[in-house]
XYZ file of C-alpha atoms in Angstrom:
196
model
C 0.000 0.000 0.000
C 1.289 3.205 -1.475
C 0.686 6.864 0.054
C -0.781 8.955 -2.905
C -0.931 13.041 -3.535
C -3.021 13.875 -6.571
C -3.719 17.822 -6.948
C -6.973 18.907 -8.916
C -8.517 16.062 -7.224
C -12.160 16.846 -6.352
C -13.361 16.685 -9.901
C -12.337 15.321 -13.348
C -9.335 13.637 -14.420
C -7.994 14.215 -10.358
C -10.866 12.461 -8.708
C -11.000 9.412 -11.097
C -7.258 8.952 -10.536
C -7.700 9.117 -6.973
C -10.763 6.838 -6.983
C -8.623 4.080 -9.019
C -5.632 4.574 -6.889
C -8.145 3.709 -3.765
C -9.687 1.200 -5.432
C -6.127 -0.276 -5.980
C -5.547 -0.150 -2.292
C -3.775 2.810 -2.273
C -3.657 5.528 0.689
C -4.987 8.751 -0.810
C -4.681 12.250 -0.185
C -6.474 14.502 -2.554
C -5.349 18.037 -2.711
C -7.718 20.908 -4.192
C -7.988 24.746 -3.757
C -11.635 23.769 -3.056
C -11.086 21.934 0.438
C -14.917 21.022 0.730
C -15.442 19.729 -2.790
C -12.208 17.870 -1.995
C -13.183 16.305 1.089
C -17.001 15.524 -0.264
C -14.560 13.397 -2.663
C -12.362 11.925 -0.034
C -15.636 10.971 1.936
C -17.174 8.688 -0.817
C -14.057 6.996 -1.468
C -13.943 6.530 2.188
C -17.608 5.026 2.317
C -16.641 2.821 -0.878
C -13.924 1.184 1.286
C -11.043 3.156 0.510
C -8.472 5.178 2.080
C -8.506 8.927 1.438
C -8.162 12.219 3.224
C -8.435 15.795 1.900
C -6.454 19.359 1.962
C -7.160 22.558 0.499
C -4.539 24.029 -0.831
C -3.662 26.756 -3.339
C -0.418 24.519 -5.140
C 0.895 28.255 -6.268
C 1.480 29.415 -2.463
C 5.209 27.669 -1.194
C 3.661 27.603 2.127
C 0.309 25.751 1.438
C 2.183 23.000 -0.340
C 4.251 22.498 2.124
C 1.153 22.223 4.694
C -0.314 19.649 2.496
C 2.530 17.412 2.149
C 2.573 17.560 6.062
C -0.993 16.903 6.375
C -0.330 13.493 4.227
C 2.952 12.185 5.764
C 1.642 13.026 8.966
C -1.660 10.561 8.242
C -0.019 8.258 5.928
C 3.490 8.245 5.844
C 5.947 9.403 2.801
C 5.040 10.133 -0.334
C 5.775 7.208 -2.851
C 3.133 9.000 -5.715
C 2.799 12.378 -6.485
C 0.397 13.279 -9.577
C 0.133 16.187 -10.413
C -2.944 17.171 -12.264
C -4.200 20.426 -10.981
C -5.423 22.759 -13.685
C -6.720 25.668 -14.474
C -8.636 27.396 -17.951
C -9.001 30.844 -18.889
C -10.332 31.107 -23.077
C -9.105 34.043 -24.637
C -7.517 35.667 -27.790
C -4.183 36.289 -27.357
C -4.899 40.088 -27.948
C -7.140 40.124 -24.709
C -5.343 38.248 -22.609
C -3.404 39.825 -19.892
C -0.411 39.968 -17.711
C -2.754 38.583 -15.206
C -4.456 36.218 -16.973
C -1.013 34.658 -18.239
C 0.765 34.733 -14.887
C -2.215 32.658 -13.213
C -1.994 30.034 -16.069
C 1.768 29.494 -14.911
C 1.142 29.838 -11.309
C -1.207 27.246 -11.320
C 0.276 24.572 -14.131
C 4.217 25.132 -13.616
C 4.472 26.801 -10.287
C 2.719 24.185 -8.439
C 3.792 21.640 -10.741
C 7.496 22.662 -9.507
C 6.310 23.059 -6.269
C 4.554 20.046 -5.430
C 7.458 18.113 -6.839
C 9.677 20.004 -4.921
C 8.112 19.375 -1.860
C 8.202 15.393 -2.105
C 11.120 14.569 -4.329
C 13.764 14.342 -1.457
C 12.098 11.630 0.408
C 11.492 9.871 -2.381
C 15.689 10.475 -3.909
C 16.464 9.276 -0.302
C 14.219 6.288 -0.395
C 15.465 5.771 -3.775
C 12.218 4.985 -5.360
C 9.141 6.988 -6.084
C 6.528 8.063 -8.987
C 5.915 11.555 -9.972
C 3.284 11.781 -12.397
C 2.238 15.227 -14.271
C -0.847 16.241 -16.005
C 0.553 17.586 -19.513
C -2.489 18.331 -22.614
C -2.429 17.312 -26.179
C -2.069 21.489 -26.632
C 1.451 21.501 -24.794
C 2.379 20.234 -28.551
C 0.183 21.579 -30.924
C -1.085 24.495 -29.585
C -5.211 25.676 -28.958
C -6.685 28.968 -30.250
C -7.450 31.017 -27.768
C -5.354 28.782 -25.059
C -2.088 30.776 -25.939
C -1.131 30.502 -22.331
C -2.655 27.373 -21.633
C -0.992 26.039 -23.955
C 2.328 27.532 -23.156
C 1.918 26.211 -19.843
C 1.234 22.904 -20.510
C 4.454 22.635 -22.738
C 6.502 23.836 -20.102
C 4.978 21.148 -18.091
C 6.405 18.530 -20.643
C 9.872 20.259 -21.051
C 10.085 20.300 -16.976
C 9.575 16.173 -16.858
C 11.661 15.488 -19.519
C 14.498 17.613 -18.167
C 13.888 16.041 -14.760
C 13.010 12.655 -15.676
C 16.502 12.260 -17.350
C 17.919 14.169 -13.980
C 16.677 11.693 -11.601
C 15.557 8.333 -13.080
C 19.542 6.928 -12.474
C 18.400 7.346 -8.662
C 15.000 5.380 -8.695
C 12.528 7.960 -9.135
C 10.289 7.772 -12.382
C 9.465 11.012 -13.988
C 6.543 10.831 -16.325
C 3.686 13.505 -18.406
C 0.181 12.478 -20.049
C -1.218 14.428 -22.583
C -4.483 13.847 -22.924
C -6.926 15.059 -25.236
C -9.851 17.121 -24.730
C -12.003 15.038 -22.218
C -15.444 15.518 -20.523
C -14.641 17.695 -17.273
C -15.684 20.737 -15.853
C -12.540 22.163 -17.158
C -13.127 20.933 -20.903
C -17.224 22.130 -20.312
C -15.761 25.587 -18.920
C -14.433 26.036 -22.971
C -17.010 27.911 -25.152
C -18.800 25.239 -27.313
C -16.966 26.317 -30.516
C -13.930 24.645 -29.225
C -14.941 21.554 -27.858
């Protein structure tokens, strides 16, 4: 039995990745800037026989993420699986997007990817084993109109695994990205209906 951190996880791609972790046996701790939604989740894997707990936590605050990673090593142990699949979408044309606009996109999808990663990674070096998983999109290669910065984002994502997959996989750790397409989630329904 495996302790588990998936971000994003009370809704979408997060919560059905924590839900098949559980059902796997797995310990899991889902992470979400929306703690209630997130424990709501944690409860019903609970009542379906599983093993979960919940944190709210902003994955773009240094501080938060380090609570979080607390919170779960204090109930279960170290970290052996981190996924990393918290996301956020903002649609716009390039020409109206702002400073703002673009920052969050990275805050959210590189910052906390970085950060979450950074928090757990030196257990797991130590241990010399561990899984980190991250959440990349189909659009980290080809691009999406209006999802400049999404897109941007996402490739970053990809560049940061492959640069740190090849920087720690000689001491046990695996270092992986998924790129999935577009897939029925509140963050896919949040795009206008042109896109989809």
């Amino acid at each position: 039995m495996r302790t588990v951190l998936v971000t994003g996880a009370a809704s979408g791609i997060g919560l059905a990745i924590a839900e098949r972790f559980a059902r796997d046996g797995e310990r899991v701790v889902l992470i979400d800037l929306d703690a209630e939604k997130a424990e709501r989740a944690a409860g019903a894997i609970r009542e379906a026989g599983g093993t979960a707990l919940a944190t709210g936590a902003d994955i773009s605050d240094e501080g938060a993420v380090a609570y979080a990673v607390r919170v779960a090593e204090d109930a279960f142990g170290a970290v052996e699986v981190l996924v990393n699949n918290a996301g956020h979408v903002h649609q716009a044309r390039f020409e109206d997007l702002d400073v703002a606009d673009f920052d969050r996109m990275f805050a959210v999808h590189v910052r906390g990817t970085f950060l979450m990663t950074k928090a757990v990674l030196p257990g797991m070096l130590a241990r010399g084993e561990g899984v980190v998983v991250n959440m990349a999109s189909q659009l980290g290669q080809i691009g999406g109109v209006e999802l400049v910065h999404y897109s941007a984002a996402k490739a970053a994502i990809i560049g940061m695994t492959k640069a740190l997959a090849r920087e720690v996989s000689v001491r046990g750790v695996r270092v992986n990205a998924v790129a999935p397409g577009p897939i029925n989630t509140p963050l896919v329904r949040a795009l206008s209906e042109g896109w989809q």
